[in-house]
PDB file of C-alpha atoms in Angstrom:
ATOM      1  CA  MET Y   1      79.847  53.819 114.591  1.00 70.00           C
ATOM      2  CA  ASP Y   2      82.822  51.577 113.936  1.00 87.00           C
ATOM      3  CA  ALA Y   3      83.150  49.143 116.847  1.00 84.00           C
ATOM      4  CA  THR Y   4      86.912  49.534 117.042  1.00 91.00           C
ATOM      5  CA  ALA Y   5      86.379  53.288 117.344  1.00 96.00           C
ATOM      6  CA  LEU Y   6      84.223  52.548 120.398  1.00 96.00           C
ATOM      7  CA  VAL Y   7      87.166  50.737 121.962  1.00 98.00           C
ATOM      8  CA  ASP Y   8      89.374  53.750 121.230  1.00 97.00           C
ATOM      9  CA  VAL Y   9      86.785  56.006 122.909  1.00 98.00           C
ATOM     10  CA  VAL Y  10      86.722  53.773 126.001  1.00 98.00           C
ATOM     11  CA  ILE Y  11      90.518  53.734 126.217  1.00 98.00           C
ATOM     12  CA  ALA Y  12      90.526  57.538 125.914  1.00 98.00           C
ATOM     13  CA  LEU Y  13      87.925  57.732 128.706  1.00 98.00           C
ATOM     14  CA  ALA Y  14      90.089  55.525 130.932  1.00 98.00           C
ATOM     15  CA  LEU Y  15      93.093  57.759 130.276  1.00 98.00           C
ATOM     16  CA  ILE Y  16      91.091  60.935 130.917  1.00 98.00           C
ATOM     17  CA  GLU Y  17      89.834  59.382 134.153  1.00 98.00           C
ATOM     18  CA  TYR Y  18      93.421  58.664 135.189  1.00 98.00           C
ATOM     19  CA  PHE Y  19      94.422  62.227 134.320  1.00 98.00           C
ATOM     20  CA  ALA Y  20      91.525  63.579 136.418  1.00 98.00           C
ATOM     21  CA  PHE Y  21      92.575  61.381 139.340  1.00 98.00           C
ATOM     22  CA  GLY Y  22      96.045  62.934 139.050  1.00 98.00           C
ATOM     23  CA  LEU Y  23      94.534  66.403 139.295  1.00 98.00           C
ATOM     24  CA  LEU Y  24      92.674  65.278 142.420  1.00 98.00           C
ATOM     25  CA  VAL Y  25      95.974  64.088 143.911  1.00 98.00           C
ATOM     26  CA  GLY Y  26      97.435  67.539 143.273  1.00 97.00           C
ATOM     27  CA  ARG Y  27      94.427  69.182 144.874  1.00 98.00           C
ATOM     28  CA  ALA Y  28      94.700  66.873 147.908  1.00 98.00           C
ATOM     29  CA  ARG Y  29      98.418  67.649 148.133  1.00 97.00           C
ATOM     30  CA  GLY Y  30      97.605  71.353 148.474  1.00 97.00           C
ATOM     31  CA  ARG Y  31      94.556  70.878 150.683  1.00 97.00           C
ATOM     32  CA  PHE Y  32      96.402  68.694 153.188  1.00 97.00           C
ATOM     33  CA  ASN Y  33      99.767  70.485 152.894  1.00 97.00           C
ATOM     34  CA  VAL Y  34     101.806  67.547 151.607  1.00 97.00           C
ATOM     35  CA  PRO Y  35     104.612  69.187 149.609  1.00 95.00           C
ATOM     36  CA  ALA Y  36     106.157  67.332 146.670  1.00 93.00           C
ATOM     37  CA  PRO Y  37     107.908  64.927 146.524  1.00 95.00           C
ATOM     38  CA  ALA Y  38     106.407  63.581 149.767  1.00 96.00           C
ATOM     39  CA  ILE Y  39     103.868  60.788 149.382  1.00 94.00           C
ATOM     40  CA  ALA Y  40     102.989  60.506 153.044  1.00 96.00           C
ATOM     41  CA  GLY Y  41     101.198  62.881 155.330  1.00 94.00           C
ATOM     42  CA  HIS Y  42      97.500  63.307 155.820  1.00 97.00           C
ATOM     43  CA  PRO Y  43      95.564  59.990 155.572  1.00 97.00           C
ATOM     44  CA  THR Y  44      93.109  61.373 152.998  1.00 98.00           C
ATOM     45  CA  PHE Y  45      95.992  62.519 150.813  1.00 98.00           C
ATOM     46  CA  GLU Y  46      97.609  59.085 151.129  1.00 98.00           C
ATOM     47  CA  ARG Y  47      94.380  57.326 150.109  1.00 98.00           C
ATOM     48  CA  THR Y  48      93.959  59.689 147.151  1.00 98.00           C
ATOM     49  CA  PHE Y  49      97.550  59.085 146.077  1.00 98.00           C
ATOM     50  CA  ARG Y  50      97.223  55.297 146.424  1.00 98.00           C
ATOM     51  CA  ALA Y  51      93.942  55.215 144.470  1.00 98.00           C
ATOM     52  CA  HIS Y  52      95.651  57.104 141.646  1.00 98.00           C
ATOM     53  CA  GLN Y  53      98.711  54.828 141.710  1.00 98.00           C
ATOM     54  CA  ASN Y  54      96.553  51.700 141.803  1.00 98.00           C
ATOM     55  CA  THR Y  55      94.677  52.939 138.745  1.00 98.00           C
ATOM     56  CA  LEU Y  56      97.982  53.279 136.886  1.00 98.00           C
ATOM     57  CA  GLU Y  57      98.865  49.734 137.911  1.00 97.00           C
ATOM     58  CA  GLN Y  58      95.534  48.521 136.501  1.00 98.00           C
ATOM     59  CA  LEU Y  59      95.906  50.482 133.233  1.00 98.00           C
ATOM     60  CA  ILE Y  60      99.063  48.539 132.431  1.00 98.00           C
ATOM     61  CA  VAL Y  61      96.916  45.405 132.105  1.00 98.00           C
ATOM     62  CA  PHE Y  62      93.701  47.048 130.891  1.00 98.00           C
ATOM     63  CA  VAL Y  63      94.945  48.809 127.751  1.00 98.00           C
ATOM     64  CA  PRO Y  64      96.607  45.843 126.021  1.00 98.00           C
ATOM     65  CA  ALA Y  65      93.866  43.470 127.191  1.00 98.00           C
ATOM     66  CA  ILE Y  66      91.063  45.563 125.694  1.00 98.00           C
ATOM     67  CA  TRP Y  67      92.998  45.949 122.403  1.00 98.00           C
ATOM     68  CA  ILE Y  68      93.702  42.231 122.089  1.00 98.00           C
ATOM     69  CA  PHE Y  69      90.135  41.299 123.105  1.00 98.00           C
ATOM     70  CA  ALA Y  70      88.711  43.741 120.547  1.00 98.00           C
ATOM     71  CA  SER Y  71      90.849  42.374 117.736  1.00 97.00           C
ATOM     72  CA  THR Y  72      90.410  38.671 118.503  1.00 98.00           C
ATOM     73  CA  VAL Y  73      86.956  38.356 120.105  1.00 98.00           C
ATOM     74  CA  SER Y  74      84.596  41.329 119.773  1.00 97.00           C
ATOM     75  CA  ALA Y  75      85.110  45.078 119.727  1.00 98.00           C
ATOM     76  CA  GLU Y  76      81.544  45.690 120.964  1.00 97.00           C
ATOM     77  CA  ILE Y  77      81.962  43.410 123.985  1.00 98.00           C
ATOM     78  CA  ALA Y  78      85.427  44.871 124.632  1.00 98.00           C
ATOM     79  CA  ALA Y  79      83.958  48.382 124.677  1.00 98.00           C
ATOM     80  CA  GLY Y  80      81.208  47.302 127.090  1.00 98.00           C
ATOM     81  CA  LEU Y  81      83.654  45.599 129.435  1.00 98.00           C
ATOM     82  CA  GLY Y  82      85.938  48.606 129.136  1.00 98.00           C
ATOM     83  CA  LEU Y  83      83.159  50.950 130.202  1.00 98.00           C
ATOM     84  CA  LEU Y  84      82.509  48.689 133.166  1.00 98.00           C
ATOM     85  CA  PHE Y  85      86.187  48.970 134.067  1.00 98.00           C
ATOM     86  CA  VAL Y  86      86.046  52.789 133.884  1.00 98.00           C
ATOM     87  CA  VAL Y  87      82.935  52.903 136.088  1.00 98.00           C
ATOM     88  CA  GLY Y  88      84.524  50.459 138.536  1.00 98.00           C
ATOM     89  CA  ARG Y  89      87.643  52.614 138.753  1.00 98.00           C
ATOM     90  CA  ALA Y  90      85.545  55.720 139.459  1.00 98.00           C
ATOM     91  CA  LEU Y  91      83.696  53.915 142.245  1.00 98.00           C
ATOM     92  CA  TYR Y  92      86.971  52.536 143.569  1.00 98.00           C
ATOM     93  CA  PHE Y  93      88.586  55.968 143.634  1.00 98.00           C
ATOM     94  CA  ARG Y  94      85.609  57.623 145.297  1.00 98.00           C
ATOM     95  CA  GLY Y  95      85.301  54.866 147.893  1.00 98.00           C
ATOM     96  CA  TYR Y  96      89.007  54.674 148.659  1.00 98.00           C
ATOM     97  CA  VAL Y  97      89.358  58.427 149.164  1.00 98.00           C
ATOM     98  CA  ALA Y  98      86.404  58.382 151.576  1.00 98.00           C
ATOM     99  CA  GLU Y  99      87.647  55.367 153.538  1.00 97.00           C
ATOM    100  CA  ALA Y 100      89.914  52.489 152.526  1.00 96.00           C
ATOM    101  CA  ALA Y 101      87.293  49.884 153.436  1.00 97.00           C
ATOM    102  CA  LYS Y 102      84.857  51.445 150.949  1.00 97.00           C
ATOM    103  CA  ARG Y 103      86.964  50.628 147.881  1.00 97.00           C
ATOM    104  CA  SER Y 104      85.953  46.966 147.566  1.00 98.00           C
ATOM    105  CA  ALA Y 105      82.832  47.223 145.369  1.00 98.00           C
ATOM    106  CA  GLY Y 106      84.517  49.482 142.821  1.00 98.00           C
ATOM    107  CA  PHE Y 107      87.595  47.289 142.820  1.00 98.00           C
ATOM    108  CA  ALA Y 108      85.518  44.172 142.239  1.00 98.00           C
ATOM    109  CA  ILE Y 109      83.616  45.721 139.315  1.00 98.00           C
ATOM    110  CA  GLY Y 110      86.792  46.922 137.625  1.00 98.00           C
ATOM    111  CA  ALA Y 111      88.741  43.745 138.356  1.00 98.00           C
ATOM    112  CA  LEU Y 112      86.028  41.450 137.003  1.00 98.00           C
ATOM    113  CA  ALA Y 113      85.757  43.486 133.803  1.00 98.00           C
ATOM    114  CA  GLN Y 114      89.524  43.475 133.468  1.00 98.00           C
ATOM    115  CA  LEU Y 115      89.750  39.731 134.129  1.00 98.00           C
ATOM    116  CA  ALA Y 116      87.115  39.066 131.452  1.00 98.00           C
ATOM    117  CA  LEU Y 117      89.103  41.189 129.008  1.00 98.00           C
ATOM    118  CA  LEU Y 118      92.362  39.491 129.902  1.00 98.00           C
ATOM    119  CA  LEU Y 119      91.074  35.922 129.694  1.00 98.00           C
ATOM    120  CA  GLY Y 120      89.086  36.689 126.553  1.00 98.00           C
ATOM    121  CA  ALA Y 121      92.190  38.236 125.003  1.00 98.00           C
ATOM    122  CA  LEU Y 122      94.239  35.149 125.805  1.00 98.00           C
ATOM    123  CA  ILE Y 123      91.637  32.719 124.489  1.00 98.00           C
ATOM    124  CA  GLY Y 124      90.897  34.818 121.427  1.00 98.00           C
ATOM    125  CA  ALA Y 125      94.564  35.234 120.565  1.00 98.00           C
ATOM    126  CA  ALA Y 126      95.270  31.536 121.122  1.00 98.00           C
ATOM    127  CA  LEU Y 127      92.382  30.494 118.900  1.00 97.00           C
ATOM    128  CA  LYS Y 128      93.479  32.961 116.227  1.00 96.00           C
ATOM    129  CA  ALA Y 129      97.055  31.647 116.411  1.00 97.00           C
ATOM    130  CA  LEU Y 130      95.839  28.067 116.014  1.00 97.00           C
ATOM    131  CA  GLY Y 131      93.978  29.154 112.912  1.00 88.00           C
TER     132      GLY Y 131
END
């Protein structure tokens, strides 16, 4: 398989994960009777909503970082780090919905993968620019 295609698959997985989190927010909205457009109400709904929003905030950095890393450093490593990010986000979401204090491990996994992608992207792009 083409390594850049692997990166595309990982990005698609991250976007599907985000979409699924959105469906879970909708389900929590109904389950805990929090009518739209309200974003406050039952604590479990609020945690579900925040986990979804935080994932969007992370995707803004993740998607360009994985693309730049793949094109300037290694598509295979980018895909591996990207999968780690997706797994970290799943653990983060699950932990946060259960109890806010349980989100730390998933956050750390995703954040470290994302930081590696971001720093690698910067270094790789800088080295490429310098020729």
